[in-house]
Coordinates of C-alpha atoms and ligand atoms in Angstrom, one line a residue:
X1497 CA -26.5 -18.2 15.3
X1498 CA -29.1 -17.8 13.5
X1499 CA -28.4 -18.6 8.7
X1500 CA -27.5 -14.5 7.6
X1501 CA -27.5 -14.1 4.5
X1502 CA -24.9 -10.4 3.8
X1503 CA -26.5 -7.5 3.0
X1504 CA -23.9 -7.4 -0.6
X1505 CA -25.7 -10.5 -1.8
X1506 CA -29.1 -10.0 -0.2
X1507 CA -29.3 -7.4 -3.5
X1508 CA -29.5 -10.1 -5.7
X1509 CA -31.2 -12.6 -3.8
X1510 CA -35.3 -13.4 -5.1
X1511 CA -37.6 -10.7 -3.2
X1512 CA -41.0 -11.9 -1.8
X1513 CA -38.7 -14.2 0.7
X1514 CA -37.9 -14.1 4.9
X1515 CA -34.1 -13.5 5.4
X1516 CA -32.0 -13.0 8.2
X1517 CA -29.6 -9.8 8.3
X1518 CA -27.0 -8.9 10.8
X1519 CA -25.2 -5.4 11.0
X1520 CA -25.0 -2.1 12.6
X1521 CA -27.1 0.8 11.6
X1522 CA -25.8 4.0 10.2
X1523 CA -28.9 5.8 10.3
X1524 CA -32.1 5.7 11.9
X1525 CA -35.7 7.3 10.1
X1526 CA -38.4 8.5 11.4
X1527 CA -38.7 5.2 13.2
X1528 CA -39.9 3.7 10.6
X1529 CA -36.2 3.0 8.3
X1530 CA -33.2 1.5 9.3
X1531 CA -30.5 1.8 6.8
X1532 CA -27.9 -1.3 7.7
X1533 CA -24.5 -2.5 6.8
X1534 CA -22.5 -4.8 7.7
X1535 CA -19.4 -4.3 5.3
X1536 CA -20.0 -6.7 2.3
X1537 CA -20.6 -3.5 0.3
X1538 CA -20.9 -0.2 0.6
X1539 CA -24.3 0.5 0.0
X1540 CA -27.3 -0.2 2.8
X1541 CA -30.0 -2.7 3.1
X1542 CA -33.2 -0.2 3.6
X1543 CA -35.1 -2.3 6.2
X1544 CA -38.9 -0.6 7.0
X1545 CA -40.2 -1.0 10.9
X1546 CA -43.6 -1.0 11.1
X1547 CA -43.1 1.9 13.4
X1548 CA -47.2 0.7 15.7
X1549 CA -46.7 -2.3 16.0
X1550 CA -43.3 -2.1 17.5
X1551 CA -42.6 -2.3 21.4
X1552 CA -41.2 1.8 21.9
X1553 CA -38.5 1.0 23.9
X1554 CA -37.0 -1.7 21.6
X1555 CA -36.8 1.0 18.5
X1556 CA -35.7 3.6 20.7
X1557 CA -32.2 0.8 21.7
X1558 CA -32.6 1.9 17.3
X1559 CA -29.4 3.9 17.0
X1560 CA -27.1 5.0 15.0
X1561 CA -23.6 2.4 15.5
X1562 CA -25.7 -0.2 17.0
X1563 CA -26.1 -4.0 16.4
X1564 CA -29.2 -5.4 15.1
X1565 CA -30.4 -9.2 13.5
X1566 CA -33.2 -8.1 11.5
X1567 CA -35.5 -10.7 10.2
X1568 CA -38.2 -9.9 7.3
X1569 CA -39.5 -10.3 3.7
X1570 CA -37.2 -9.0 1.0
X1571 CA -40.1 -7.1 -1.1
X1572 CA -39.5 -4.3 -4.6
X1573 CA -38.6 -1.3 -3.0
X1574 CA -41.6 1.0 -3.3
X1575 CA -39.2 4.2 -2.5
X1576 CA -36.5 5.0 -4.2
X1577 CA -32.4 4.5 -3.9
X1578 CA -33.4 0.9 -3.3
X1579 CA -33.9 -1.8 -5.4
X1580 CA -35.3 -3.7 -2.6
X1581 CA -36.4 -3.1 1.0
X1582 CA -36.8 -5.7 3.8
X1583 CA -39.8 -5.6 6.5
X1584 CA -39.3 -6.4 9.4
X1585 CA -41.3 -9.2 11.6
X1586 CA -39.1 -9.8 14.3
X1587 CA -35.7 -7.2 15.5
X1588 CA -33.1 -7.8 18.1
X1589 CA -30.9 -5.8 19.7
X1590 CA -27.1 -7.7 19.3
X1591 CA -26.0 -5.0 21.3
X1592 CA -26.7 -1.4 22.3
X1593 CA -25.0 1.9 21.1
X1594 CA -24.3 5.4 23.2
X1595 CA -25.7 7.4 20.6
X1596 CA -24.5 10.7 22.1
X1597 CA -21.0 9.8 22.7
X1598 CA -20.6 7.7 19.9
X1599 CA -17.4 9.5 18.3
X1600 CA -19.1 8.5 14.4
X1601 CA -22.3 10.5 13.7
X1602 CA -24.0 10.0 11.0
X1603 CA -22.9 13.8 9.0
X1604 CA -19.3 13.9 7.9
X1605 CA -16.3 13.9 9.1
X1606 CA -12.8 14.9 8.1
X1607 CA -9.7 12.1 7.6
X1608 CA -8.1 13.0 10.2
X1609 CA -10.5 13.0 12.8
X1610 CA -10.5 9.2 11.8
X1611 CA -7.3 8.8 11.7
X1612 CA -7.4 9.9 15.9
X1613 CA -10.7 6.7 15.8
X1614 CA -9.3 4.5 13.7
X1615 CA -10.6 1.6 15.5
X1616 CA -14.6 3.0 14.4
X1617 CA -13.3 3.9 11.1
X1618 CA -13.5 0.6 9.0
X1619 CA -17.2 1.5 9.5
X1620 CA -17.3 4.5 7.6
X1621 CA -18.2 4.8 4.1
X1622 CA -14.9 5.6 2.9
X1623 CA -13.4 3.0 4.7
X1624 CA -14.8 0.0 4.4
X1625 CA -14.0 1.3 1.1
X1626 CA -10.6 1.8 1.3
X1627 CA -10.8 -1.7 2.6
X1628 CA -12.3 -3.5 1.1
X1629 CA -9.9 -2.5 -1.9
X1630 CA -6.6 -2.7 -0.7
X1631 CA -8.1 -6.2 0.5
X1632 CA -8.9 -6.9 -3.3
X1633 CA -5.1 -6.1 -4.2
X1634 CA -3.5 -8.6 -2.4
X1635 CA -6.1 -11.1 -3.7
X1636 CA -4.1 -9.7 -7.3
X1637 CA -1.1 -9.7 -5.9
X1638 CA -0.7 -13.3 -5.6
X1639 CA -3.6 -14.5 -8.4
X1640 CA -1.2 -12.8 -10.5
X1641 CA 2.1 -14.2 -9.1
X1642 CA 0.9 -17.9 -8.7
X1643 CA -0.6 -17.6 -12.3
X1644 CA 3.0 -17.3 -13.3
X1645 CA 4.0 -20.1 -11.4
X1646 CA 6.4 -17.6 -8.6
X1647 CA 6.5 -19.4 -5.7
X1648 CA 6.0 -17.1 -2.8
X1649 CA 8.7 -16.9 0.0
X1650 CA 7.9 -15.8 3.2
X1651 CA 11.1 -13.5 4.4
X1652 CA 11.5 -13.1 7.8
X1653 CA 10.8 -10.6 9.7
X1654 CA 13.3 -10.7 12.2
X1655 CA 16.6 -10.5 10.8
X1656 CA 20.4 -11.0 11.4
X1657 CA 21.8 -8.9 8.8
X1658 CA 21.7 -4.9 8.6
X1659 CA 23.2 -4.2 5.2
X1660 CA 20.7 -2.8 3.7
X1661 CA 19.4 0.0 6.5
X1662 CA 22.0 0.7 7.8
X1663 CA 20.7 3.5 10.8
X1664 CA 17.0 3.5 9.6
X1665 CA 16.2 -0.2 11.7
X1666 CA 14.1 -1.2 14.8
X1667 CA 16.7 -3.2 17.0
X1668 CA 14.9 -6.2 18.4
X1669 CA 15.8 -7.2 21.5
X1670 CA 14.8 -9.0 24.9
X1671 CA 17.4 -6.8 26.9
X1672 CA 15.5 -5.6 29.9
X1673 CA 16.8 -2.3 28.8
X1674 CA 17.9 -1.0 33.0
X1675 CA 19.9 -3.6 32.7
X1676 CA 21.5 -4.3 29.6
X1677 CA 25.3 -7.6 29.9
X1678 CA 28.4 -5.6 29.1
X1679 CA 31.4 -7.5 27.4
X1680 CA 34.8 -6.2 29.5
X1681 CA 35.9 -3.2 27.1
X1682 CA 32.1 -1.7 28.2
X1683 CA 30.3 -2.3 25.0
X1684 CA 26.7 -3.7 24.9
X1685 CA 27.8 -8.1 24.3
X1686 CA 24.4 -8.6 22.2
X1687 CA 25.8 -12.8 22.7
X1688 CA 23.8 -12.6 26.0
X1689 CA 20.7 -11.9 23.6
X1690 CA 17.9 -13.4 22.5
X1691 CA 19.5 -14.8 19.4
X1692 CA 23.2 -14.8 20.1
X1693 CA 23.4 -11.2 18.7
X1694 CA 22.0 -8.6 17.1
X1695 CA 19.2 -8.4 15.4
X1696 CA 16.2 -5.6 13.2
X1697 CA 12.5 -5.7 12.4
X1698 CA 13.4 -6.4 8.2
X1699 CA 13.5 -3.1 6.2
X1700 CA 13.1 -5.3 2.7
X1701 CA 13.0 -8.6 1.9
X1702 CA 14.7 -9.1 -1.3
X1703 CA 18.1 -10.7 0.0
X1704 CA 16.6 -13.7 1.1
X1705 CA 13.9 -13.5 -1.6
X1706 CA 17.5 -13.8 -4.3
X1707 CA 19.1 -17.1 -2.3
X1708 CA 14.9 -18.8 -3.1
X1709 CA 15.1 -17.2 -6.6
X1710 CA 18.4 -19.6 -7.1
X1711 CA 17.5 -22.0 -6.5
X1712 CA 13.0 -22.0 -7.6
X1713 CA 13.6 -19.5 -10.4
X1714 CA 10.7 -17.2 -10.1
X1715 CA 9.9 -16.2 -6.0
X1716 CA 8.0 -13.4 -4.3
X1717 CA 7.4 -11.9 -1.2
X1718 CA 5.1 -9.7 0.2
X1719 CA 5.5 -8.9 3.9
X1720 CA 5.8 -6.1 6.4
X1721 CA 8.7 -4.5 6.8
X1722 CA 10.2 -1.9 9.0
X1723 CA 11.6 1.3 8.9
X1724 CA 13.5 3.9 11.1
X1725 CA 12.8 6.8 8.8
X1726 CA 12.0 10.1 10.5
X1727 CA 9.9 10.9 7.2
X1728 CA 6.9 12.6 8.7
X1729 CA 5.8 12.7 4.6
X1730 CA 2.7 11.2 3.6
X1731 CA 3.8 9.5 1.0
X1732 CA 6.1 7.0 4.5
X1733 CA 5.3 4.7 6.8
X1734 CA 7.8 2.9 9.4
X1735 CA 5.8 -0.3 9.4
X1736 CA 4.9 -0.6 5.9
X1737 CA 3.6 -4.0 3.7
X1738 CA 6.0 -4.8 0.5
X1739 CA 5.8 -7.1 -2.2
X1740 CA 9.3 -7.9 -4.1
X1741 CA 9.2 -10.7 -6.6
X1742 CA 12.5 -12.1 -7.7
X1743 CA 13.2 -13.5 -11.1
X1744 CA 16.3 -15.5 -11.8
X1745 CA 17.2 -15.3 -16.0
X1746 CA 15.9 -12.3 -16.2
X1747 CA 17.5 -8.9 -17.3
X1748 CA 16.4 -5.4 -16.4
X1749 CA 14.1 -5.3 -19.6
X1750 CA 12.7 -8.5 -18.3
X1751 CA 12.6 -7.0 -14.4
X1752 CA 10.9 -3.3 -16.2
X1753 CA 8.4 -5.8 -18.6
X1754 CA 7.2 -7.3 -14.8
X1755 CA 6.5 -4.7 -13.1
X1756 CA 4.5 -2.7 -16.1
X1757 CA 2.3 -5.8 -16.0
X1758 CA 2.0 -6.7 -13.4
X1759 CA 1.2 -3.2 -11.8
X1760 CA -1.6 -2.6 -14.7
X1761 CA -2.8 -6.0 -13.8
X1762 CA -3.7 -4.5 -10.2
X1763 CA -5.3 -1.6 -11.7
X1764 CA -7.7 -3.8 -14.5
X1765 CA -8.8 -5.7 -11.5
X1766 CA -9.2 -3.5 -8.6
X1767 CA -11.5 -2.6 -12.1
X1768 CA -13.5 -4.9 -12.6
X1769 CA -13.9 -6.8 -9.2
X1770 CA -14.3 -3.0 -7.2
X1771 CA -16.6 -0.9 -9.5
X1772 CA -18.6 0.2 -6.7
X1773 CA -15.8 1.5 -4.6
X1774 CA -14.3 2.8 -6.5
X1775 CA -17.0 5.2 -7.6
X1776 CA -17.7 6.2 -4.3
X1777 CA -14.1 7.1 -4.2
X1778 CA -14.1 8.8 -7.2
X1779 CA -16.8 10.9 -6.2
X1780 CA -14.5 11.8 -2.6
X1781 CA -11.8 13.1 -4.1
X1782 CA -14.1 15.1 -6.9
X1783 CA -15.5 16.4 -3.5
X1784 CA -12.4 17.2 -1.8
X1785 CA -10.7 18.2 -5.1
X1786 CA -13.5 21.0 -4.9
X1787 CA -11.2 22.5 -1.9
X1788 CA -8.4 22.7 -3.9
X1789 CA -7.2 25.8 -6.3
X1790 CA -8.1 25.3 -9.5
X1791 CA -4.1 25.1 -10.7
X1792 CA -3.9 21.8 -7.8
X1793 CA -6.2 20.1 -9.6
X1794 CA -6.4 16.7 -11.1
X1795 CA -7.1 17.3 -14.8
X1796 CA -8.8 13.6 -14.5
X1797 CA -11.1 11.7 -12.5
X1798 CA -9.9 8.4 -10.3
X1799 CA -11.2 5.6 -12.6
X1800 CA -9.8 7.7 -15.6
X1801 CA -6.4 7.3 -14.1
X1802 CA -6.2 4.7 -14.0
X1803 CA -7.7 3.6 -16.8
X1804 CA -5.4 6.1 -18.8
X1805 CA -2.3 4.0 -16.9
X1806 CA -3.6 1.0 -18.1
X1807 CA -3.8 2.6 -21.7
X1808 CA -0.4 4.3 -22.2
X1809 CA 2.8 2.0 -22.5
X1810 CA 5.3 3.7 -19.6
X1811 CA 8.1 5.8 -21.0
X1812 CA 11.3 4.4 -20.6
X1813 CA 14.8 6.6 -20.1
X1814 CA 18.0 6.4 -18.8
X1815 CA 18.8 8.6 -15.6
X1816 CA 21.4 10.9 -17.5
X1817 CA 17.8 11.3 -19.7
X1818 CA 15.8 12.6 -16.8
X1819 CA 17.8 14.6 -15.8
X1820 CA 18.8 17.0 -19.0
X1821 CA 15.5 16.9 -19.7
X1822 CA 14.4 18.6 -15.2
X1823 CA 17.6 20.7 -15.7
X1824 CA 15.9 22.1 -18.9
X1825 CA 12.8 22.5 -17.2
X1826 CA 11.2 25.7 -16.7
X1827 CA 10.5 24.8 -13.2
X1828 CA 13.8 24.3 -12.3
X1829 CA 15.2 27.0 -14.7
X1830 CA 12.8 29.5 -12.4
X1831 CA 14.0 28.1 -9.3
X1832 CA 10.7 26.5 -8.5
X1833 CA 11.5 23.2 -7.5
X1834 CA 12.4 23.1 -3.8
X1835 CA 16.1 21.2 -5.0
X1836 CA 17.5 23.3 -7.9
X1837 CA 18.7 20.3 -10.1
X1838 CA 22.2 21.3 -11.2
X1839 CA 24.2 17.9 -12.3
X1840 CA 24.5 14.7 -13.3
X1841 CA 24.6 13.0 -10.1
X1842 CA 21.7 14.7 -7.8
X1843 CA 19.2 12.8 -6.2
X1844 CA 15.6 12.4 -7.3
X1845 CA 13.1 13.7 -4.6
X1846 CA 9.6 13.1 -4.5
X1847 CA 9.0 16.8 -6.9
X1848 CA 11.0 16.3 -9.4
X1849 CA 9.3 12.6 -10.1
X1850 CA 5.6 13.9 -10.2
X1851 CA 7.5 17.1 -12.7
X1852 CA 8.7 13.8 -15.3
X1853 CA 5.4 12.1 -14.7
X1854 CA 2.8 14.7 -14.2
X1855 CA 3.9 17.6 -16.3
X1856 CA 6.5 16.0 -19.0
X1857 CA 5.5 12.8 -19.6
X1858 CA 2.0 12.2 -18.8
X1859 CA 2.5 9.1 -17.7
X1860 CA 3.9 6.6 -15.7
X1861 CA 7.7 6.2 -15.6
X1862 CA 10.2 4.0 -15.8
X1863 CA 13.7 5.4 -15.0
X1864 CA 16.9 3.5 -15.3
X1865 CA 20.8 3.7 -15.3
X1866 CA 21.5 6.1 -11.8
X1867 CA 24.5 6.8 -10.6
X1868 CA 26.2 3.9 -8.2
X1869 CA 26.4 6.7 -5.8
X1870 CA 23.2 7.1 -4.9
X1871 CA 21.5 3.4 -5.2
X1872 CA 22.7 -0.3 -3.5
X1873 CA 25.4 -2.2 -3.6
X1874 CA 23.5 -5.1 -5.0
X1875 CA 22.8 -3.0 -8.6
X1876 CA 24.8 -4.7 -11.2
X1877 CA 27.7 -2.4 -12.5
X1878 CA 27.3 -0.6 -16.1
X1879 CA 30.3 -0.9 -18.4
X1880 CA 30.9 2.2 -17.9
X1881 CA 31.8 2.0 -14.0
X1882 CA 29.2 5.3 -13.0
X1883 CA 25.8 3.4 -13.7
X1884 CA 24.0 0.6 -12.4
X1885 CA 21.1 -1.0 -14.1
X1886 CA 19.0 -0.2 -11.2
X1887 CA 14.6 1.1 -12.7
X1888 CA 12.5 3.6 -10.5
X1889 CA 9.1 3.6 -11.3
X1890 CA 7.7 6.3 -11.2
X1891 CA 2.8 7.5 -10.7
X1892 CA 1.4 9.7 -11.1
X1893 CA 0.2 11.9 -7.1
X1894 CA 3.1 8.9 -6.0
X1895 CA 6.3 9.5 -7.3
X1896 CA 8.0 6.6 -6.5
X1897 CA 6.3 3.5 -6.4
X1898 CA 8.3 0.7 -6.8
X1899 CA 12.7 0.1 -6.5
X1900 CA 14.4 -2.7 -8.9
X1901 CA 17.4 -3.4 -9.7
X1902 CA 19.3 -6.3 -12.2
X1903 CA 21.2 -7.5 -9.6
X1904 CA 25.2 -7.8 -9.3
X1905 CA 25.4 -12.0 -10.4
X1906 CA 29.5 -10.7 -11.0
X1907 CA 31.0 -12.2 -7.5
X1908 CA 34.3 -10.1 -8.5
X1909 CA 32.6 -7.1 -9.1
X1910 CA 30.3 -7.6 -5.9
X1911 CA 32.8 -8.1 -4.0
X1912 CA 34.4 -4.9 -4.8
X1913 CA 31.5 -3.2 -4.4
X1914 CA 30.8 -4.2 -1.0
X1915 CA 34.6 -3.1 0.2
X1916 CA 34.1 0.9 -0.8
X1917 CA 30.8 0.4 0.4
X1918 CA 31.8 -0.2 3.6
X1919 CA 30.0 -3.3 3.8
X1920 CA 31.8 -6.0 5.2
X1921 CA 31.8 -9.5 3.7
X1922 CA 32.1 -11.5 6.5
X1923 CA 29.0 -11.1 7.4
X1924 CA 27.2 -11.5 3.6
X1925 CA 29.3 -14.4 3.3
X1926 CA 25.6 -16.5 2.9
X1927 CA 24.6 -14.3 -0.1
X1928 CA 27.6 -14.4 -1.0
X1929 CA 27.4 -17.7 -2.3
X1930 CA 25.4 -17.6 -4.3
X1931 CA 27.1 -15.9 -7.0
X1932 CA 30.2 -18.3 -5.7
X1933 CA 27.9 -21.9 -6.2
X1934 CA 26.0 -21.5 -10.2
X1935 CA 25.1 -18.0 -10.1
X1936 CA 23.0 -16.5 -12.4
X1937 CA 21.7 -12.6 -14.2
X1938 CA 18.4 -12.3 -12.2
X1939 CA 16.5 -9.0 -11.3
X1940 CA 13.6 -7.8 -8.8
X1941 CA 12.1 -5.4 -7.5
X1942 CA 9.9 -4.2 -4.9
X1943 CA 6.4 -2.5 -4.7
X1944 CA 4.8 -0.3 -2.2
X1945 CA 2.5 -1.6 -1.2
X1946 CA 0.5 0.9 0.5
X1947 CA 2.0 3.2 -2.2
X1948 CA -0.1 1.3 -4.5
X1949 CA -3.8 0.9 -2.4
X1950 CA -3.1 5.3 -2.4
X1951 CA -3.0 5.6 -6.0
X1952 CA -6.1 2.8 -6.8
X1953 CA -8.7 5.2 -4.2
X1954 CA -7.2 7.9 -4.6
X1955 CA -6.4 9.4 -1.0
X1956 CA -3.9 12.0 -0.4
X1957 CA -2.3 10.4 2.5
X1958 CA -1.1 7.4 2.9
X1959 CA -1.6 6.8 6.3
X1960 CA -5.2 6.6 5.8
X1961 CA -4.7 3.1 3.7
X1962 CA -3.3 1.2 5.8
X1963 CA -6.6 0.6 8.7
X1964 CA -3.3 0.9 11.4
X1965 CA -1.1 3.4 11.0
X1966 CA 2.4 3.8 12.4
X1967 CA 4.6 6.5 11.7
X1968 CA 7.0 8.9 14.0
X1969 CA 5.2 9.5 17.6
X1970 CA 2.1 7.7 16.8
X1971 CA 2.0 3.7 17.7
X1972 CA -1.9 4.3 18.3
X1973 CA -4.1 0.3 18.8
Ligands
ATP68 P1 11.7 6.5 -1.1 O1 13.5 7.4 -1.4 O2 9.9 7.1 -1.9 O3 11.9 7.0 0.4 P2 12.6 3.9 -1.0 O4 14.3 4.3 -2.5 O5 13.7 4.2 0.3 O6 11.2 4.8 -1.8 P3 12.5 1.0 -1.7 O7 13.8 1.4 -0.7 O8 13.0 1.0 -2.9 O9 12.3 2.8 -1.4 O10 11.8 0.1 -1.6 C1 11.1 0.3 -2.1 C2 10.1 0.5 -2.1 O11 8.9 0.4 -1.0 C3 9.6 2.1 -3.1 O12 9.3 2.3 -4.3 C4 8.5 2.7 -2.2 O13 7.1 2.5 -3.2 C5 8.0 2.1 -0.7 N1 8.8 2.0 0.3 C6 9.5 2.7 0.7 N2 9.9 3.8 1.7 C7 8.9 3.2 2.6 C8 7.4 3.7 3.6 N3 8.4 4.3 4.4 N4 6.5 3.5 3.9 C9 5.3 3.6 2.6 N5 6.3 2.8 1.4 C10 7.3 2.8 1.2
MN69 MN1 13.3 5.8 1.7

């Protein structure tokens, strides 16, 4: 194909020269003004057609959604609203689009409707902005860790270990489900399955990342994870991406520092790299908020909220301290929580997390030292034998964005905890080996990528920040 210039670049290109652009028609006004978008940036390029000189049959084919190749001269714009425009000299229709049936009309569509046409929603301003921001965040994550000499580990997607996600894992099998091999006692004979054992899709790359950290010191994973939990919420997906750094020679404080530095770096990164998209998403959010009753509206605009998070140190406190605050809080006393906080040991729900962040501290919060009963077996036991060195990072509008801990590096304590929690040590011998052979204090966490994208874009449903969401009852596309 002819060499093309991206729309993003043409805005900065020298005028009075000829260029070729390619993209999709957003609108075609008065048989004269084409708004062309190629996804390289939010703004459309205005191409001006000389309709008196043009073939009427061609003009008819320039419809919303059609793809065009336009060659012409770039000039300083005479009209308002754009700095430059392209005087079209040659227009070629690459792909026609029947405007009568094209689902994306040049008007406002609801997010719910767009979710049903996720294959086309990339072509809207909102979704192209979201996915450019998502890209920038992914790139920023790799940059953050690479600059700090972390090694990117690809943890397996098919896993033979189900220690972490019992009950909420998707099974992986090559069996013909109508003809499953059985043992003599009638149980399923997984020895005959593809891997010779029962396998699942991973719920987390952490255990494997630990193995890497105990040799490479600083590692991270960034990959898809799968949970068959039936949480039909605006914060849960069945398939989501997780970033899991794991650091040797580190304790809980180091872990909190890393999490806070990383989140601030990423917010800063997006503010610096996606200014135009964030401005657009901020406006979108303002309009959405206008539909809500006054008390539910956010006090801050999107970029203000992002900057605010950068400037504040995250509030750090223990679970025990948080329980005291929640127990004595107004909503708890007035029975406003769906799950009232009665005593120490209660698992915190998103409503409690958001109360702490949005109402009490008015900034991101890191909660630490949770009761061992509500946390995973691998978290390091505190001296009181009641709490573990867990940390959850809580964000406004989101609740938990990161869950992590200092890991139990002491062999005997880890083994005891596994026994208490009925995790078969034989199947986890590879994990226990790291504690047998040169164990070291280490810590890590998991950041839910989509929750971060949700926060940064100001969207309210996690299904709108991943291209093709998977959730109960839905695996379209
Ligand atoms: P939650 O209590 O919100 O369900 P969790 O305690 O199950 O979270 P972890 O197992 O600690 O979460 O996973 C680490 C991070 O992964 C979470 O902090 C969150 O950001 C993200 N996460 C967990 N489950 C989901 C999900 N179903 N969809 C999207 N992100 C998720
Ligand atoms: Mn969960």
